[in-house]
CSV table of C-alpha atoms in Angstrom, one decimal:
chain,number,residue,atom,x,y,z
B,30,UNK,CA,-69.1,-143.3,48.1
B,31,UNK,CA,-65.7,-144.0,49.3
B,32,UNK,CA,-65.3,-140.2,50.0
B,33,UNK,CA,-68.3,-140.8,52.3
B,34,UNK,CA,-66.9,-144.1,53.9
B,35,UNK,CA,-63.7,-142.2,54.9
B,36,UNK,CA,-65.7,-140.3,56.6
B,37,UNK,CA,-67.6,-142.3,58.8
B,38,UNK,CA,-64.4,-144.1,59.2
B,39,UNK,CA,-62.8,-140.9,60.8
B,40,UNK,CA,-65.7,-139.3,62.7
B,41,UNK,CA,-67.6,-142.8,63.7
B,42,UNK,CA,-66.8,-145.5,66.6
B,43,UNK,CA,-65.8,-149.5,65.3
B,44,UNK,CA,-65.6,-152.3,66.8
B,45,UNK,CA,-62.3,-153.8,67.9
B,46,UNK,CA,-61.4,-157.0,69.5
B,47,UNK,CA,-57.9,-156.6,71.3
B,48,UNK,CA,-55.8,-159.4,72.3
B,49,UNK,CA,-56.9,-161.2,75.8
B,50,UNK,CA,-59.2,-157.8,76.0
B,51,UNK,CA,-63.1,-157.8,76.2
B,52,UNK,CA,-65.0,-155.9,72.8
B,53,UNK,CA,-64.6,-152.3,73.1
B,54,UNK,CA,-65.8,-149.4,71.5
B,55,UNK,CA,-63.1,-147.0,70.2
B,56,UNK,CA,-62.2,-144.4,67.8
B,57,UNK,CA,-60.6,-145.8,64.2
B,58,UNK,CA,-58.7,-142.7,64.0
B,59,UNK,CA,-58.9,-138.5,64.7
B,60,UNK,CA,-60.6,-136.3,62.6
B,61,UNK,CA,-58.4,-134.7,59.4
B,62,UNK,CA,-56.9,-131.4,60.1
B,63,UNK,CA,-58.7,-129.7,58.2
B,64,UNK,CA,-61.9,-130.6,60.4
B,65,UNK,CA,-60.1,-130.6,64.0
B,66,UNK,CA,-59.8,-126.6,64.0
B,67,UNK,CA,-63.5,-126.6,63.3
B,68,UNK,CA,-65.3,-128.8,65.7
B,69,UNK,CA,-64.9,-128.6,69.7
B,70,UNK,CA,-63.0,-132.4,70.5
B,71,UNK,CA,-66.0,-134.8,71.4
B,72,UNK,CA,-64.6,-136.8,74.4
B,73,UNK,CA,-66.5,-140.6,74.0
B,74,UNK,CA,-66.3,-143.1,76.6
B,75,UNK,CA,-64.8,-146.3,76.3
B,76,UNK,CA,-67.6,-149.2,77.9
B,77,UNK,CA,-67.2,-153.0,78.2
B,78,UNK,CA,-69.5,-154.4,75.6
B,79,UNK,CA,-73.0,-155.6,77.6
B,80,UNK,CA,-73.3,-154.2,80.9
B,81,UNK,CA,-70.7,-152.1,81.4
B,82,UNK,CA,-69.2,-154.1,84.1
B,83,UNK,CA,-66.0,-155.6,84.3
B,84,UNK,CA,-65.5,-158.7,82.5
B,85,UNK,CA,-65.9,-162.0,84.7
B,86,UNK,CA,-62.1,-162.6,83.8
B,87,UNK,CA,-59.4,-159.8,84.0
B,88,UNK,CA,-58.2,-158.2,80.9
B,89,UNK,CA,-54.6,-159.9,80.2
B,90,UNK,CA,-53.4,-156.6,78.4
B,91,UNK,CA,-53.2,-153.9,80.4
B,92,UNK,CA,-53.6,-149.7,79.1
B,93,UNK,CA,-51.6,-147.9,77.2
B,94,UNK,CA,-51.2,-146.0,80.1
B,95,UNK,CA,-48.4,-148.0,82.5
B,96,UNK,CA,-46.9,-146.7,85.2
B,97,UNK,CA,-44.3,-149.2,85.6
B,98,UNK,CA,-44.1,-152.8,87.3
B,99,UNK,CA,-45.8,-154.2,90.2
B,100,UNK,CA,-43.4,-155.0,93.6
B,101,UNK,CA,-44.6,-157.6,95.9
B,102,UNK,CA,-46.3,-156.1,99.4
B,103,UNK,CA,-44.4,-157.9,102.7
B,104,UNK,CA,-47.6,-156.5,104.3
B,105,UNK,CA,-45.2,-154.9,107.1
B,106,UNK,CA,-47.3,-154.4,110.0
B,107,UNK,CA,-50.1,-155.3,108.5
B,108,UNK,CA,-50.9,-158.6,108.1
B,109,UNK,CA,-51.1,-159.2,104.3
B,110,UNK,CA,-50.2,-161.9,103.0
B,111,UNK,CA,-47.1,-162.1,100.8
B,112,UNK,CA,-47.2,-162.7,97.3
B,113,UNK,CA,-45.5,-162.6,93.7
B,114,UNK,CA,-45.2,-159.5,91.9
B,115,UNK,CA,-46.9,-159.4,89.0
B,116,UNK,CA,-46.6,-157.7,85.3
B,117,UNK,CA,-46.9,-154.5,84.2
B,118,UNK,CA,-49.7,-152.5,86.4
B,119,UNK,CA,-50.5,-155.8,88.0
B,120,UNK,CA,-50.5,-156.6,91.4
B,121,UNK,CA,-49.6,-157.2,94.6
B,122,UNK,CA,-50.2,-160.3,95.7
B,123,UNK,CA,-51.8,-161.5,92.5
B,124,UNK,CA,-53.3,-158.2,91.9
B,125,UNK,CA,-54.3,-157.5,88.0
B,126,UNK,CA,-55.2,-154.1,86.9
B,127,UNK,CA,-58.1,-154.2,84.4
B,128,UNK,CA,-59.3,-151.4,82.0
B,129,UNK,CA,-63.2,-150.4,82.6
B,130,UNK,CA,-63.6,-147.0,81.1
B,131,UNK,CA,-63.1,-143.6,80.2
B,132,UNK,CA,-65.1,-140.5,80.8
B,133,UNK,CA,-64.0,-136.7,81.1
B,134,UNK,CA,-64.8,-133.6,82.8
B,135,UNK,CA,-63.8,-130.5,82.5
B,136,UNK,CA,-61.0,-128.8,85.5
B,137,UNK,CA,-61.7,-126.0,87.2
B,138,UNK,CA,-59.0,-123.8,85.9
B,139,UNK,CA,-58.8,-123.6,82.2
B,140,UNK,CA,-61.6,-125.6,80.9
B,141,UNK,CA,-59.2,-128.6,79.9
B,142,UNK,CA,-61.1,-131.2,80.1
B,143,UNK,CA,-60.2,-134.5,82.3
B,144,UNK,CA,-59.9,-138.1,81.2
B,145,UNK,CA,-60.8,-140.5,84.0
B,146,UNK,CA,-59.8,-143.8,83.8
B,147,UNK,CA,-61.6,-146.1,85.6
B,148,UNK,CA,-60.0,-149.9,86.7
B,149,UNK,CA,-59.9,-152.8,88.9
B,150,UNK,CA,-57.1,-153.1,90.4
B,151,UNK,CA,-56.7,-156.5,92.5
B,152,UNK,CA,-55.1,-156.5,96.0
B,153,UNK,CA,-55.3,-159.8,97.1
B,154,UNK,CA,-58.7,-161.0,96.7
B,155,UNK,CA,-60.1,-158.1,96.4
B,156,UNK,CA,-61.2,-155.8,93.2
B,157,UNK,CA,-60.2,-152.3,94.4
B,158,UNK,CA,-62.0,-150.2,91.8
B,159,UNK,CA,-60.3,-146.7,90.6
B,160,UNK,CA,-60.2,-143.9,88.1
B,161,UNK,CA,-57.1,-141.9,87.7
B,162,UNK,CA,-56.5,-139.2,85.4
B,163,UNK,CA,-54.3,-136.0,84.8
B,164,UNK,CA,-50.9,-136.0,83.0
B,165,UNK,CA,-48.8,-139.4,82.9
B,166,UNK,CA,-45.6,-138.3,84.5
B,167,UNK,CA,-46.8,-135.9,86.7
B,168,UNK,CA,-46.5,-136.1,90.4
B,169,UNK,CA,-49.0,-138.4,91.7
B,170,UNK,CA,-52.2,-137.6,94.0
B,171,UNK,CA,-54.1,-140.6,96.3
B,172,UNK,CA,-58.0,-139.9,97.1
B,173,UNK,CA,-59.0,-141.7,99.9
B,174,UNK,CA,-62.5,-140.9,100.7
B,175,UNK,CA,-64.8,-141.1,104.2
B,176,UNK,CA,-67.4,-143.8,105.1
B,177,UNK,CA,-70.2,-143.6,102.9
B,178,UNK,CA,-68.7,-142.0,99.8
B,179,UNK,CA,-66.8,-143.1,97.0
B,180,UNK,CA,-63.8,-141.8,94.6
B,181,UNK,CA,-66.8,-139.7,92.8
B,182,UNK,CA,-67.6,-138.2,95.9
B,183,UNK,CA,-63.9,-136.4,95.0
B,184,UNK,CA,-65.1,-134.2,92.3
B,185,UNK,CA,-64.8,-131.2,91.0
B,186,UNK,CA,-61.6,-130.9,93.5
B,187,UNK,CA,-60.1,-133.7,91.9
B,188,UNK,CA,-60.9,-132.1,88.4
B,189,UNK,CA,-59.2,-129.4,89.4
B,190,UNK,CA,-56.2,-131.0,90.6
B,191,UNK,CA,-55.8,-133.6,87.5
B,192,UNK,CA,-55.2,-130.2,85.4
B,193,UNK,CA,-51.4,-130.7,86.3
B,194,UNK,CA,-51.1,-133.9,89.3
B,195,UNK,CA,-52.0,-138.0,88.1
B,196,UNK,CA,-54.9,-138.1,90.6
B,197,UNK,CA,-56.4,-141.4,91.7
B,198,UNK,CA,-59.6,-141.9,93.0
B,199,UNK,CA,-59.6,-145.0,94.8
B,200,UNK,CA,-63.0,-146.8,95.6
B,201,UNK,CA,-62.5,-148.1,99.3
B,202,UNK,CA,-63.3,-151.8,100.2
B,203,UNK,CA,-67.4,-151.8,100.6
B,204,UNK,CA,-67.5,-148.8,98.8
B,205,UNK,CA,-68.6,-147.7,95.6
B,206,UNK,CA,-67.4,-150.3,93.0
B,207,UNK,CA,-64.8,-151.8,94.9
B,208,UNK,CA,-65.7,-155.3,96.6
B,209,UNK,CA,-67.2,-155.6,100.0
B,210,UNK,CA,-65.9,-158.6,102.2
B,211,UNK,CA,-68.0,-159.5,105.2
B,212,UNK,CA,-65.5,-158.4,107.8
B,213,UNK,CA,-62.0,-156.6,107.5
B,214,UNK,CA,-62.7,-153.1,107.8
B,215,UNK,CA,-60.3,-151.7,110.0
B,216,UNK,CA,-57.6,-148.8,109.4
B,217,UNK,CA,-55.0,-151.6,109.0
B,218,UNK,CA,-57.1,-153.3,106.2
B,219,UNK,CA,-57.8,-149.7,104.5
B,220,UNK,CA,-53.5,-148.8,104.8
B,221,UNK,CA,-52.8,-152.6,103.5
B,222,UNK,CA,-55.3,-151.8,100.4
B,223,UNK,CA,-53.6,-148.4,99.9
B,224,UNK,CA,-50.1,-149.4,99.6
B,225,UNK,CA,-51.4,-152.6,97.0
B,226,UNK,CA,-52.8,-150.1,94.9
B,227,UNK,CA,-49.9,-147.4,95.1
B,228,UNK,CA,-47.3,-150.2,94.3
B,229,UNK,CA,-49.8,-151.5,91.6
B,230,UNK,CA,-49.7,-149.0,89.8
B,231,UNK,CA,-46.1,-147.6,90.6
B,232,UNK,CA,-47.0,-144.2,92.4
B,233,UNK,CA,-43.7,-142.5,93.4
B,234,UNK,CA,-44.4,-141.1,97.0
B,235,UNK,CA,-47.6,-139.6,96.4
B,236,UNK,CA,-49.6,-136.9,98.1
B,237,UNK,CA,-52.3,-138.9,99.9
B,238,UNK,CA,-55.3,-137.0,100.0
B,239,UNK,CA,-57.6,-138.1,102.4
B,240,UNK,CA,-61.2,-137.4,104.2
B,241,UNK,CA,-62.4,-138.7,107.4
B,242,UNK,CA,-61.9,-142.3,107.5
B,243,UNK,CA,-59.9,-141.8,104.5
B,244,UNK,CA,-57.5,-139.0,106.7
B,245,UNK,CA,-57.1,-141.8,109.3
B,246,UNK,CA,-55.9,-144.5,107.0
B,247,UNK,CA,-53.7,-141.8,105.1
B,248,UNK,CA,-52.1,-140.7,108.6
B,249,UNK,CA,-51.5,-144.4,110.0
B,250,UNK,CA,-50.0,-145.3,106.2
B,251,UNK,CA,-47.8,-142.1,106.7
B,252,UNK,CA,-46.7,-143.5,110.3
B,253,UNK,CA,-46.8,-147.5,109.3
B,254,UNK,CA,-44.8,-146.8,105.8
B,255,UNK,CA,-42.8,-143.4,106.2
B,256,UNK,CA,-41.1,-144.5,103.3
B,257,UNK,CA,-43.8,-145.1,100.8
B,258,UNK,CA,-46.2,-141.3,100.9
B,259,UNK,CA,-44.3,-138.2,99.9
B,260,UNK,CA,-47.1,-135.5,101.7
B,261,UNK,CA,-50.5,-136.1,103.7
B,262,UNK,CA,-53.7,-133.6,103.8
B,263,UNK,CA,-55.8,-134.7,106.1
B,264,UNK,CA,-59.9,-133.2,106.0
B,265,UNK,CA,-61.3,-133.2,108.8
B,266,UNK,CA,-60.2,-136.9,110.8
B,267,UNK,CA,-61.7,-138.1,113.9
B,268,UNK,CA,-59.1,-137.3,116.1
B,269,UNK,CA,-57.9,-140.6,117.6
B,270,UNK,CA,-54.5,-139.7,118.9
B,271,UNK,CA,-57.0,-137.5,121.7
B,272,UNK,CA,-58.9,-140.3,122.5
B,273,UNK,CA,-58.0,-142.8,125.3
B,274,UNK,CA,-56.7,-146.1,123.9
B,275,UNK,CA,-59.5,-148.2,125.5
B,276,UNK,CA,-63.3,-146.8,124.4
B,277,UNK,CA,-65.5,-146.5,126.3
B,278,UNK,CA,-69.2,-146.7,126.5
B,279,UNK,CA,-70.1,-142.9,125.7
B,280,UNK,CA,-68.3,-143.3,122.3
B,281,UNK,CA,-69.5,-146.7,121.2
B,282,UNK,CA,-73.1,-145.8,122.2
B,283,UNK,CA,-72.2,-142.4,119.4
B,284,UNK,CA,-70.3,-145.6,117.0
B,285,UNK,CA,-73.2,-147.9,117.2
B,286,UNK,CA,-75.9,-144.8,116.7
B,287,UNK,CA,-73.7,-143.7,113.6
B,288,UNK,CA,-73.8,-147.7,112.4
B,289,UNK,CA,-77.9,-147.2,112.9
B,290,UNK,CA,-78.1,-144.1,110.7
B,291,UNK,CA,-76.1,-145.2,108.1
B,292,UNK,CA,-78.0,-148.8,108.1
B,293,UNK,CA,-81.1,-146.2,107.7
B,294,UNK,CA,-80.5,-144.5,105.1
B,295,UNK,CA,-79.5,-147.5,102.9
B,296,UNK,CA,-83.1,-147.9,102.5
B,297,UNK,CA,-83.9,-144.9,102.0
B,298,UNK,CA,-84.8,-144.1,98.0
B,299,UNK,CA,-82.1,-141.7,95.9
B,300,UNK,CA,-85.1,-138.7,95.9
B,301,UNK,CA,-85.1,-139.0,99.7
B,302,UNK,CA,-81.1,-139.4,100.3
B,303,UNK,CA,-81.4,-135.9,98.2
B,304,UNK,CA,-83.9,-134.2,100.2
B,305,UNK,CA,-82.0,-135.7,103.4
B,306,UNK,CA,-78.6,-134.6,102.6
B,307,UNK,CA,-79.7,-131.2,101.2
B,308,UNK,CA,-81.2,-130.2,104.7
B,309,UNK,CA,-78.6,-131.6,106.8
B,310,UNK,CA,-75.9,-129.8,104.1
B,311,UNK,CA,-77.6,-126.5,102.6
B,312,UNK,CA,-74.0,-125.7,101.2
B,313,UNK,CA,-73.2,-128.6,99.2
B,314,UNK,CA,-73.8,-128.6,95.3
B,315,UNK,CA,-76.0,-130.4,93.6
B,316,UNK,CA,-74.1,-132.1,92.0
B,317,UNK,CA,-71.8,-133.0,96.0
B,318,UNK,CA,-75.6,-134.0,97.2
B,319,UNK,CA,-76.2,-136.7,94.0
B,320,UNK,CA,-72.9,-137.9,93.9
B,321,UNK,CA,-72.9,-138.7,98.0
B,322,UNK,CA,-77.1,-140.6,97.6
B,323,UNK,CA,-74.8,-142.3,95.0
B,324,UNK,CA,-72.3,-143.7,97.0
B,325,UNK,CA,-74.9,-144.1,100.2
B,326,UNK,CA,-76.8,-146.5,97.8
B,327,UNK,CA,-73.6,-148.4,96.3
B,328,UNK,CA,-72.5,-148.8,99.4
B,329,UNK,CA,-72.1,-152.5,101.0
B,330,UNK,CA,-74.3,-153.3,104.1
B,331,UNK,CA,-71.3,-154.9,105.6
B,332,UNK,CA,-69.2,-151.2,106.3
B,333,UNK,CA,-71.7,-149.9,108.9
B,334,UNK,CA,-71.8,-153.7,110.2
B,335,UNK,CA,-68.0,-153.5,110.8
B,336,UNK,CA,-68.0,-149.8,112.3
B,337,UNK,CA,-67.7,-151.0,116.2
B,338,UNK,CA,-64.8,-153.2,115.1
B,339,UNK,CA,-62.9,-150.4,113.4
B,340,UNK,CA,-63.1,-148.5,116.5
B,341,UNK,CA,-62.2,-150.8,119.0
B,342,UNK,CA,-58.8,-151.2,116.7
B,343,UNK,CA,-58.6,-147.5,116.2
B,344,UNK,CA,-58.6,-147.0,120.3
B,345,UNK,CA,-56.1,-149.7,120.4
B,346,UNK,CA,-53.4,-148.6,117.4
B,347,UNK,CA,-51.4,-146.2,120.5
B,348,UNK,CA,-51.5,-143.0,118.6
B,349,UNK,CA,-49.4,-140.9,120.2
B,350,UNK,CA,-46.3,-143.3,119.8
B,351,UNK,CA,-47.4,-144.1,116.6
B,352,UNK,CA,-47.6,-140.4,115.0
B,353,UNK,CA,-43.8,-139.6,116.0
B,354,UNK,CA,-43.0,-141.7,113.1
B,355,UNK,CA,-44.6,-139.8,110.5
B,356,UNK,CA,-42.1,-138.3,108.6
B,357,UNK,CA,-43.6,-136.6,105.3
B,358,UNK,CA,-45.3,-132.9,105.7
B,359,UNK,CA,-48.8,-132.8,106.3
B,360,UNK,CA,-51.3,-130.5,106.3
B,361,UNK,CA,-54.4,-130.8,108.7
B,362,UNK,CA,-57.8,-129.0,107.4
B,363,UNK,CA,-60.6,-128.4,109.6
B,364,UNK,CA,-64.0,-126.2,110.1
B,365,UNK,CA,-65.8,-126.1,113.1
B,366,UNK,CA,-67.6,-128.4,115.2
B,367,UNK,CA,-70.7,-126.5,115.9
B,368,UNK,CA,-71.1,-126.9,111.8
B,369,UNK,CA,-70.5,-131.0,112.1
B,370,UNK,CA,-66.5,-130.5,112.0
B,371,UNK,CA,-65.1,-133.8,114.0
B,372,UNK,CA,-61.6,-131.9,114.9
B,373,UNK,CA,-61.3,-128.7,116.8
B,374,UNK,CA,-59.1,-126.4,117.7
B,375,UNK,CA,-57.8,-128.3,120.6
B,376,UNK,CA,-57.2,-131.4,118.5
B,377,UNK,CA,-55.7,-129.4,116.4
B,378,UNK,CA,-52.8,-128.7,118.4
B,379,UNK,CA,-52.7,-132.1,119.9
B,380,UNK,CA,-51.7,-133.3,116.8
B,381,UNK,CA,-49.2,-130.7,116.3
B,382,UNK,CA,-47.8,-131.5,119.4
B,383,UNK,CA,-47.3,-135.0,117.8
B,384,UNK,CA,-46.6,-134.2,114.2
B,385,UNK,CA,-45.0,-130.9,115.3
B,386,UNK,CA,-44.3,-130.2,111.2
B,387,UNK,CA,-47.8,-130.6,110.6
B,388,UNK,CA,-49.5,-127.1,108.9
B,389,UNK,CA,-53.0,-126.2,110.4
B,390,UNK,CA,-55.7,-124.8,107.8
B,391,UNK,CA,-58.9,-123.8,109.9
B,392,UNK,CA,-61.9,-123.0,107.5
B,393,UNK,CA,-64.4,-120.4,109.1
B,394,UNK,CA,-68.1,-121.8,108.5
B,395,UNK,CA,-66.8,-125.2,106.9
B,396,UNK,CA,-67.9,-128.8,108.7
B,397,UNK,CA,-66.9,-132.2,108.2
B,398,UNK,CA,-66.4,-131.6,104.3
B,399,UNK,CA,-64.5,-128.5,104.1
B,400,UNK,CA,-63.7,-129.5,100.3
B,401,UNK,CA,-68.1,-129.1,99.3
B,402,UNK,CA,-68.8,-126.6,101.9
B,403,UNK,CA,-65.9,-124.0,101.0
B,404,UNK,CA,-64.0,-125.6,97.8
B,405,UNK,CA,-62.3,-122.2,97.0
B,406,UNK,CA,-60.8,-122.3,100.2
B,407,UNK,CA,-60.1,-125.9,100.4
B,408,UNK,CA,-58.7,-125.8,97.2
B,409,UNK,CA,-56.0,-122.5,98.1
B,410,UNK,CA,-54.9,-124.6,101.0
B,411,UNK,CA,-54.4,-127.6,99.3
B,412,UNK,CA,-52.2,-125.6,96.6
B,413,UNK,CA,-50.4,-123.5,99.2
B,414,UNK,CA,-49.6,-126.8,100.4
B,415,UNK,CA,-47.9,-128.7,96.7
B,416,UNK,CA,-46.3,-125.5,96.2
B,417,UNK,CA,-44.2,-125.5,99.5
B,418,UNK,CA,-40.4,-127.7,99.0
């Protein structure tokens, strides 16, 4: 009997209160030697007793898994208010990092498999939700996705990349399961939540890795705060800087029809998002295509609703002075516009004649998601790229 006990003990999940922390389900210990060599590792996943949510207060102790302290965010540029630095993985401005989950997938080199993380991390008053895994220690990689889609909307690149970089996934505001304020959706707002959450959690000039919208806020961070990214890859922005700095009505008629479709297909059900997406994008997964009706569905009603505001600020930010300040190399990806690409060729070089040490990687075939249309080639580039001094 007690034979029997030990092992439940050792192979089972209990029940463990920590201190300040919401009930969690966790391993008591790992298995004996003797039975590790002949089992494959199960990876469990840690959940929030109830729901699964996060807990209506935030977790006072934080993961074993720290990074360092919090600094306080001047906001420079930005328009953040100031604030107190807080404890370990806490915040800026009051912002408190809070443990949600874990749950694993395997890279795609090797077959390791990943732990994700997943937080809240608090930047001002809003819960910025995250995962982040890969090595502790190891250089540090920023995901900041395009309207519409969420941190999952990352993977398998990001799987592949946590096999040797600390990736972070990072929900945007009105996206996924971050918070969604009414209004504030402008690139300033999305550069003043990225630097919270880098400083949060201590990120040492990271590689921000960014799509669409999420290219744009990791370009104007690069230029706003050369100090704080060490390398940009940008897939696929809008390019602004070839834009003129006052819109006009040709492209908020295109904003305001974009605002409309994405309103749209909000109501649409997840089987139709799927058998929408899949037309419009033949070569996207199926697991790209269930992970993007996802996000659509997660995401807030107020993002579409603040689209015309973000690019009446956009127009105004003066690009081309701006983007002499960007100091860190960068690395612009790109397919082609007859395939749904939003940069060309001629773009392309516009921003080189900006960013002059900017590297150009043009994806035959590839559209606006050059990372689920040609991942093999997306994912060479990006490599090429960490590998250069």
């Amino acid at each position: 009997m007690a034979a029997r006990c030990r092992r439940r003990a050792a192979g089972r999940w209990v029940r463990a209160r920590a201190v300040g922390c919401p009930r969690t389900a966790r391993r008591a210990r790992p298995p004996t030697p003797a039975r590790a060599g002949s089992r494959r590792p199960r990876v469990r996943r840690w959940v929030v007793a109830g729901s699964g949510r996060l807990p209506s207060s935030p977790a006072t102790r934080v993961p074993s898994r720290c990074h360092g302290r919090a600094r306080s965010d001047d906001g420079a540029g930005l328009g953040a208010p100031p604030g107190p630095a807080a404890g370990c993985c806490g915040t800026v401005t009051a912002c408190r990092v809070s443990h949600l989950g874990l749950s694993s997938r395997p890279t795609g080199g090797g077959g390791a498999v990943v732990a994700w993380q997943r937080r809240v991390t608090r930047v001002g008053q809003l819960g910025l939700h995250l995962a982040r895994g890969g090595p502790a220690g190891a250089p540090a990689i920023v995901a900041l996705h395009g309207i519409g889609d969420d941190g999952e909307c990352w993977r398998p690149v990001a799987d592949d990349l946590a096999g040797d970089h600390d990736v972070v996934l990072l929900d945007a505001r009105g996206h996924g399961r971050s918070d969604g304020p009414v209004a504030g959706y402008t690139t300033s707002d999305h550069v003043a939540d990225v630097v919270g959450v880098v400083r949060a959690l201590g990120l040492q000039r990271p590689l921000l890795l960014g799509h669409s919208m999420g290219a744009v806020t990791a370009l104007a961070l690069a230029a706003l705060h050369p100090g704080l990214p060490g390398r940009i890859a940008l897939e696929d922005p809008p390019p602004w800087w070839s834009r003129p700095s006052t819109p006009n009505e040709v492209e908020l008629a295109r904003t305001r029809s974009l605002q409309a479709t994405i309103l749209a297909l909000k109501r649409r059900t997840h089987g139709e998002l799927l058998e929408i997406q899949r037309e419009a994008a033949p070569r996207w997964s199926d697991t790209a295509l269930r992970r993007w009706a996802d996000s659509t569905q997660r995401l807030s009603a107020h993002v579409p609703l603040g689209l015309e505001e973000q690019h009446r600020t956009n127009s105004g930010l003066q690009w081309p002075a701006l983007l002499t300040h960007v100091r860190c190399p960068a690395l612009l990806l790109h397919g082609d516009t007859d395939r749904g690409g939003a940069l060309d060729a001629a773009a392309a070089r516009a921003l080189r004649g900006h960013v002059p040490h900017v590297e150009v990687a043009h994806l035959p075939g590839a559209g606006h998601t050059p990372r689920h249309e040609d991942p093999r080639g997306y994912l060479a580039a990006v490599r090429r790229f960490l590998a250069t001094t």
